[in-house]
mmCIF file of C-alpha atoms in Angstrom:
data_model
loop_
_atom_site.group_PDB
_atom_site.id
_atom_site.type_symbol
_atom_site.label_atom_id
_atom_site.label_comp_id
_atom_site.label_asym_id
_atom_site.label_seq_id
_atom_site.Cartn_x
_atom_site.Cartn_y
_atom_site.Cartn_z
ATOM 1 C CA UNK A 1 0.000 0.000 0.000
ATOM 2 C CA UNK A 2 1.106 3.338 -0.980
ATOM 3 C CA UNK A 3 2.169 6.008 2.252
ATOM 4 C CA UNK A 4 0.449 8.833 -0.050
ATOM 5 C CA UNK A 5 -2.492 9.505 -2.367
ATOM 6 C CA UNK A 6 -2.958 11.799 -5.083
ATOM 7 C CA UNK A 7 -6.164 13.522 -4.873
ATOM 8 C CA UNK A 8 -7.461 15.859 -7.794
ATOM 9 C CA UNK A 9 -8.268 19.132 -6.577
ATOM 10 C CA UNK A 10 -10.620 21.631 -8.921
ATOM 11 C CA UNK A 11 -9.814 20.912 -12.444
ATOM 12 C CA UNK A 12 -6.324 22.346 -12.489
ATOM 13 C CA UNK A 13 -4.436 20.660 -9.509
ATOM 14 C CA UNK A 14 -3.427 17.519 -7.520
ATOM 15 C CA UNK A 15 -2.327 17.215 -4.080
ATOM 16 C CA UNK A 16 0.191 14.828 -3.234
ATOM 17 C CA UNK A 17 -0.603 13.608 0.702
ATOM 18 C CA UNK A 18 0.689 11.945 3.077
ATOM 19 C CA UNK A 19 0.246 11.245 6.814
ATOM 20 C CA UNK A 20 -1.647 13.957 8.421
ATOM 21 C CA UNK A 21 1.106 14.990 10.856
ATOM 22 C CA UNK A 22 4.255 17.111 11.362
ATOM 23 C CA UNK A 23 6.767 14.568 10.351
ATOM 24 C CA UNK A 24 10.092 15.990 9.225
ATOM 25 C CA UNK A 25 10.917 13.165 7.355
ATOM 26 C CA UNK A 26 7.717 13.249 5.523
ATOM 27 C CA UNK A 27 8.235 17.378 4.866
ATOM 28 C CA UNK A 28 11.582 16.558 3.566
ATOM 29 C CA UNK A 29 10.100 13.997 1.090
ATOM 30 C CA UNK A 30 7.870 16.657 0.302
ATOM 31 C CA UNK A 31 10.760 19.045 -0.310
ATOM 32 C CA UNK A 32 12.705 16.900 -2.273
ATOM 33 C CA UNK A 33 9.856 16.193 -4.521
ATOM 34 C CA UNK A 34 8.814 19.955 -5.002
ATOM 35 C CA UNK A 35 12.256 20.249 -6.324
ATOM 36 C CA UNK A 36 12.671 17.706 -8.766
ATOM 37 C CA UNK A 37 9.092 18.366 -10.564
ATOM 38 C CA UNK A 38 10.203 21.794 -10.605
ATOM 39 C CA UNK A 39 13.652 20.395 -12.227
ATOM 40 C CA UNK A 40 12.005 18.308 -14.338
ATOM 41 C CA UNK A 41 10.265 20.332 -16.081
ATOM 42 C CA UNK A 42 6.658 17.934 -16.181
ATOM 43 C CA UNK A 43 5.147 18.582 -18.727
ATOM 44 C CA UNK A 44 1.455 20.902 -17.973
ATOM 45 C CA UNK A 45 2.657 21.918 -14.238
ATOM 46 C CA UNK A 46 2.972 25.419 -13.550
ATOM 47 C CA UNK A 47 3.382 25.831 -9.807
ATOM 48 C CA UNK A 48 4.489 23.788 -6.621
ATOM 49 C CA UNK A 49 2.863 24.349 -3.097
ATOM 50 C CA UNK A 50 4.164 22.831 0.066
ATOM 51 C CA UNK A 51 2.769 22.352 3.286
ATOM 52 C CA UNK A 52 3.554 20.369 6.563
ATOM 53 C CA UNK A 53 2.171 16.917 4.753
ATOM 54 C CA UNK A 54 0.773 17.744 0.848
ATOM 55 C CA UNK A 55 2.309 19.280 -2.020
ATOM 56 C CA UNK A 56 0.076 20.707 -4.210
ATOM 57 C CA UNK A 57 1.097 20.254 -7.951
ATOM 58 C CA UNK A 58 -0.794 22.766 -10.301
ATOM 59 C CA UNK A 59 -1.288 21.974 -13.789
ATOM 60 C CA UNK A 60 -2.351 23.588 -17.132
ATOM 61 C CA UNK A 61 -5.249 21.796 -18.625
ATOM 62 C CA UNK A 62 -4.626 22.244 -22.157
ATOM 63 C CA UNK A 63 -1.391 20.681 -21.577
ATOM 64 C CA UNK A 64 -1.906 17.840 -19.458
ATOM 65 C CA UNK A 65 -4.401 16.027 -17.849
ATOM 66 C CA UNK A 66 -4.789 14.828 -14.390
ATOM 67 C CA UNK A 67 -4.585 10.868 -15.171
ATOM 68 C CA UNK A 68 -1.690 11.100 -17.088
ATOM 69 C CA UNK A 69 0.044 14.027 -14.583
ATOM 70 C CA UNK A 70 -0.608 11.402 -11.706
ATOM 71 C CA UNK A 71 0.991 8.406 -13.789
ATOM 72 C CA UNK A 72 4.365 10.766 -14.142
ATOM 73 C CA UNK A 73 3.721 12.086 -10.283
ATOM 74 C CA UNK A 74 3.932 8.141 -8.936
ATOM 75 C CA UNK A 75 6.960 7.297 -10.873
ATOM 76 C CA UNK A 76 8.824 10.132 -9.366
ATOM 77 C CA UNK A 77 7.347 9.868 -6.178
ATOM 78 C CA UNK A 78 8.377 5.941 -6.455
ATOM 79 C CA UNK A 79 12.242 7.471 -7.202
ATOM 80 C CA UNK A 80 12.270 9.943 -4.490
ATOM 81 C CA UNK A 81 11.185 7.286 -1.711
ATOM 82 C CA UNK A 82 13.740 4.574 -3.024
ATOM 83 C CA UNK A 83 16.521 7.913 -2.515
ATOM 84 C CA UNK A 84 18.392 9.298 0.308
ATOM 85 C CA UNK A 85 17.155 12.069 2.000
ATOM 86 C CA UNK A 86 19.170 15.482 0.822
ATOM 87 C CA UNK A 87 22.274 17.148 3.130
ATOM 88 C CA UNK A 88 20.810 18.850 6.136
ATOM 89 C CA UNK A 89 21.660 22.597 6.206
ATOM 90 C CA UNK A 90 21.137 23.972 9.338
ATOM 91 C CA UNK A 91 21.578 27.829 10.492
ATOM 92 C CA UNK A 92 22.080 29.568 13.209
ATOM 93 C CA UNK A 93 20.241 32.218 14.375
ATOM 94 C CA UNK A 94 21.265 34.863 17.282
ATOM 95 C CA UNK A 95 18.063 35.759 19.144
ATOM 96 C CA UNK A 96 17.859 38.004 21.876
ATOM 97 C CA UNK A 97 15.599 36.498 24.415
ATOM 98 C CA UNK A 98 15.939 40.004 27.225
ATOM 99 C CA UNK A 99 13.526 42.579 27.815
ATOM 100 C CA UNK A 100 11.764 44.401 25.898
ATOM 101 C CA UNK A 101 12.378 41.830 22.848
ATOM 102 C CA UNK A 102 10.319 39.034 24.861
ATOM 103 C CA UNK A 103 7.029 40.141 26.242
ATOM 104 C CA UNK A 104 5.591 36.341 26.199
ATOM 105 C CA UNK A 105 8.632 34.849 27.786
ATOM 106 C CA UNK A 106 7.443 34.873 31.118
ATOM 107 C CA UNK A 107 3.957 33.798 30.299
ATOM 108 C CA UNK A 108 5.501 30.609 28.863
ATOM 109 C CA UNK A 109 7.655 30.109 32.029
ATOM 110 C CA UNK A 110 4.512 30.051 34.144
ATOM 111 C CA UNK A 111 2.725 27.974 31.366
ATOM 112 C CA UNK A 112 5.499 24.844 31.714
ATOM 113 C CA UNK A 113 6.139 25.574 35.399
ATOM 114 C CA UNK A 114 10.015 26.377 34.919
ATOM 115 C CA UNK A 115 12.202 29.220 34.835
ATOM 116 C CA UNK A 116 12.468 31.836 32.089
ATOM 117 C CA UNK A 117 16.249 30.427 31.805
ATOM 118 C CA UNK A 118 14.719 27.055 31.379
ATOM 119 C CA UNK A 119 12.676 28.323 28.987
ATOM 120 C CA UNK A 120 15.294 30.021 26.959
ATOM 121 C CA UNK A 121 17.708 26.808 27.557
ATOM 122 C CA UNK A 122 14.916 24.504 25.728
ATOM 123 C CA UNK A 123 13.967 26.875 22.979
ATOM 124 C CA UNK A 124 17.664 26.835 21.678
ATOM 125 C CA UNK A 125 18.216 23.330 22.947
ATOM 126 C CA UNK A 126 17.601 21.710 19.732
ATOM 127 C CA UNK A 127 16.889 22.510 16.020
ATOM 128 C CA UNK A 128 13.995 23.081 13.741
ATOM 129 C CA UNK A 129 12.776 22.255 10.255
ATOM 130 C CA UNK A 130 11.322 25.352 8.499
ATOM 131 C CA UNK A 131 8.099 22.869 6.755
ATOM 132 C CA UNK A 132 7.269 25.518 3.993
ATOM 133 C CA UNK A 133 7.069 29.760 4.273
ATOM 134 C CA UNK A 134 3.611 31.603 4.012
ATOM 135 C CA UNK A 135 1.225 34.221 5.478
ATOM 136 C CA UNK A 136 3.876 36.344 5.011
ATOM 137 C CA UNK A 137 6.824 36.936 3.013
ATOM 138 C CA UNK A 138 10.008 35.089 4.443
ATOM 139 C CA UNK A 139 7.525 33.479 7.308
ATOM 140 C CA UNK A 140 8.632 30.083 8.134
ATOM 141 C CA UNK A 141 6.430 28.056 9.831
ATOM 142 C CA UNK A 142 8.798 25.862 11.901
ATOM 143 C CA UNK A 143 8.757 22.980 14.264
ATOM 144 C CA UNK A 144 8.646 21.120 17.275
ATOM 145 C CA UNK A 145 9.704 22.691 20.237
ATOM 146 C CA UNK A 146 9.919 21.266 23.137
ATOM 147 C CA UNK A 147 5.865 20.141 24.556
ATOM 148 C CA UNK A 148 6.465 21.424 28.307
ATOM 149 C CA UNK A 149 7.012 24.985 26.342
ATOM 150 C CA UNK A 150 4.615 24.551 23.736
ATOM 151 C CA UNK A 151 1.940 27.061 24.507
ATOM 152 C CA UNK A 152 -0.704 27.907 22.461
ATOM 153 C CA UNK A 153 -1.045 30.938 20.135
ATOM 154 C CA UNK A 154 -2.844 34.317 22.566
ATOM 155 C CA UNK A 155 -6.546 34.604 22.012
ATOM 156 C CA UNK A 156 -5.817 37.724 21.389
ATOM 157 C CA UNK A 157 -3.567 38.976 18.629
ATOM 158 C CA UNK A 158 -1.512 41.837 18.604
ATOM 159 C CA UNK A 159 -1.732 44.518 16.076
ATOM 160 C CA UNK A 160 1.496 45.320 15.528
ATOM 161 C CA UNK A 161 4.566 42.817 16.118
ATOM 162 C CA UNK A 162 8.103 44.375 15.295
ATOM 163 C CA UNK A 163 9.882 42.304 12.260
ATOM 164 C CA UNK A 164 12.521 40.217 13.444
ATOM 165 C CA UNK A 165 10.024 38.594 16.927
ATOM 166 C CA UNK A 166 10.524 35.341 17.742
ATOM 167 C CA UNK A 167 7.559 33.243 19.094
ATOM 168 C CA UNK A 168 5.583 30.039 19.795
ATOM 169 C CA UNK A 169 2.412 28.726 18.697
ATOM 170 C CA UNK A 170 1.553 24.883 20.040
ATOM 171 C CA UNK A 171 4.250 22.919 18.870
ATOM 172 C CA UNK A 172 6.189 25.398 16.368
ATOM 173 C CA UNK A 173 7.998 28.394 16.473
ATOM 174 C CA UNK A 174 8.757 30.705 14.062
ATOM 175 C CA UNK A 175 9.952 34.783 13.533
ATOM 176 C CA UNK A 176 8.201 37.501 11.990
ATOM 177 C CA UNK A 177 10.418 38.888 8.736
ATOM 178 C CA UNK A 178 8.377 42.145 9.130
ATOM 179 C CA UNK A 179 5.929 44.220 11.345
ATOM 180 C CA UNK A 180 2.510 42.566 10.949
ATOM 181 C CA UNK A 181 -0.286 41.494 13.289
ATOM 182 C CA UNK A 182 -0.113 38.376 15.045
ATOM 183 C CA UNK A 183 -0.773 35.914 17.948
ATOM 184 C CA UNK A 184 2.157 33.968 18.244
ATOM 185 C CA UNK A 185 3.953 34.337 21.895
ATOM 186 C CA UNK A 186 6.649 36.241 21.692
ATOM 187 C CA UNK A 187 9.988 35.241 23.579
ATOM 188 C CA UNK A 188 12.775 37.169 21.551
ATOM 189 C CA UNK A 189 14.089 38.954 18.750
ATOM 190 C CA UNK A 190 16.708 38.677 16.247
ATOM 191 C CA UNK A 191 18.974 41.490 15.197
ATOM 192 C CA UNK A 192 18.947 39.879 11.683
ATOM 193 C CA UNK A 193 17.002 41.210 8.466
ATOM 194 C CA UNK A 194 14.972 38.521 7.392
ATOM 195 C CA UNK A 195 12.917 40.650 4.446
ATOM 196 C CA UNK A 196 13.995 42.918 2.020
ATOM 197 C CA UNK A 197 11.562 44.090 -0.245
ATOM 198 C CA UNK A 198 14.587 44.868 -3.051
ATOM 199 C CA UNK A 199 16.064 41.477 -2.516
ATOM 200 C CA UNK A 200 12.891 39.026 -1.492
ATOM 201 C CA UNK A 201 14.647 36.015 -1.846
ATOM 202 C CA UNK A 202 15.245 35.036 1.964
ATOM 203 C CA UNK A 203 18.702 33.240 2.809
ATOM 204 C CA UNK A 204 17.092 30.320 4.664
ATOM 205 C CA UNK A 205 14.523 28.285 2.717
ATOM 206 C CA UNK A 206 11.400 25.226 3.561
ATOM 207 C CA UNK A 207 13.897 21.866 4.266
ATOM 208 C CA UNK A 208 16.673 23.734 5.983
ATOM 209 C CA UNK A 209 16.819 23.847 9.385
ATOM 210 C CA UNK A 210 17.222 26.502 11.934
ATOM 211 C CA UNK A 211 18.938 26.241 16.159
ATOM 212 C CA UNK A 212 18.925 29.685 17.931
ATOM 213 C CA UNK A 213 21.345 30.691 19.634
ATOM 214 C CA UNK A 214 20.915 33.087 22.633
ATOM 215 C CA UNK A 215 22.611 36.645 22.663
ATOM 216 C CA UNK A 216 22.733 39.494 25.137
ATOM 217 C CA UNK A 217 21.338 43.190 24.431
ATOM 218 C CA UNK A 218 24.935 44.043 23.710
ATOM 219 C CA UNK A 219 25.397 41.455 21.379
ATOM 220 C CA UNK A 220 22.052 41.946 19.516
ATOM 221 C CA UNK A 221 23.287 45.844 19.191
ATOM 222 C CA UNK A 222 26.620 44.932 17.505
ATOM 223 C CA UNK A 223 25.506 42.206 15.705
ATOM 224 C CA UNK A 224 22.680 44.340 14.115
ATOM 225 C CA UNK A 225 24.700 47.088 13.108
ATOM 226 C CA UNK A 226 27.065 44.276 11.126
ATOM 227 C CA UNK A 227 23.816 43.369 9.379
ATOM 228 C CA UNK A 228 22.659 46.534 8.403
ATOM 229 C CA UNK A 229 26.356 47.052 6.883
ATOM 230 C CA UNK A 230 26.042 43.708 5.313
ATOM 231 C CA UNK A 231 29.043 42.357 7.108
ATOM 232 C CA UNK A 232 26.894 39.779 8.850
ATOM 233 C CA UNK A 233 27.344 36.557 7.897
ATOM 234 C CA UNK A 234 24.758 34.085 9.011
ATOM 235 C CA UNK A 235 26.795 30.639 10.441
ATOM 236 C CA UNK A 236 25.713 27.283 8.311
ATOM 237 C CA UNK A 237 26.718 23.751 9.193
ATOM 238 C CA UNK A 238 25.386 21.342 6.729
ATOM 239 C CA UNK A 239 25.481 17.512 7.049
ATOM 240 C CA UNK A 240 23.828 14.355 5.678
ATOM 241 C CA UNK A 241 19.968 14.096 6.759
#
């Protein structure tokens, strides 16, 4: 039995699914695949769209049709799960976690019952798969942090949240690459620019991963006026998946 179905969708797509869960393994499967029908030019398809456990393949209908796009969509889906997953790239982000860059933090500490160090020591105690980017530009919806920390999104939402927040909603965690409402619970801030509207391509993309790395106020100062001179350079480590 196949771990996925492809479901028509409309008369112009197909969604590739699998599992309904946040599986990084299955996201990465995901990833891989988005790239090589994008490299492979299939005939008819005109767009990819990820998300934590689908891939949705659109399609031109004068082109192609859905029986036949599904035939080419199982053989390389049959390819990609007979491969090795892709290097892991993983980044590391500085992230200032003192007031006034972390209103939430404390609310979180008194959510799981520990410190605000604790806190802070969990958050960057591991690493996290960005599963795909939307609602805004350069938003990546990451996960899982830790469950003792994994408090849910305020019921609430701010109006305005400065670009560059870090925050929690449930299991994932994420930062905001501009100021824009929202109801994730903030713990920190990075110095970094994460969205320029001149260059929109972001330098950290859906499959990479991301560990944060805790800085102090002086730190974040210095490390933001590198950045805004462009002498900034984000740290990588890559390895295989």
């Amino acid at each position: 039995m196949k771990p996925y179905q492809l479901t028509t969708v409309g008369d112009q797509a197909i969604s590739i699914e699998f599992p309904n869960e946040i599986n990084p393994e299955i996201n990465l499967r995901l990833q891989a695949l988005a790239k090589i029908i994008t490299a492979d030019k299939v005939v008819g398809v005109q767009a990819v769209i990820p998300a934590y456990h689908t891939l949705l393949v659109t399609f031109d209908a004068m082109r192609t049709t859905p029986r036949k796009l599904k035939q080419q969509l199982d053989s390389i889906i049959a390819d990609q799960l007979a491969a090795p997953l892709p290097p892991k790239r993983t980044l590391i982000i500085p992230v200032c976690y003192e007031d006034p860059y972390g209103p939430d933090l404390s609310d979180v500490a008194d959510y799981a019952g520990i410190s605000t160090d604790e806190v802070i020591k969990r958050h960057t105690g591991k690493s996290y798969l960005i599963y795909f980017l939307g609602f805004l530009p350069g938003f990546a919806y990451m996960a899982s942090v830790y469950d003792q920390i994994a408090m849910p999104r305020l019921s609430k939402p701010r109006v305005k949240i400065p670009a560059g927040s870090v925050g929690i909603a449930g299991i994932q965690t994420g930062f905001y690459p501009v100021t824009s409402p929202g109801g994730w619970r903030l713990i920190g801030k990075t110095p970094l620019t994460l969205y320029q509207p001149d260059n929109p391509e972001p330098f950290y993309h859906a499959g990479d991963e991301i560990k944060f790395e805790a800085i102090d106020k002086e730190t974040f100062d210095v490390i933001k006026q590198a950045d805004e001179l462009g002498h900034y350079h984000v740290k990588v480590v890559t390895e295989n998946a």
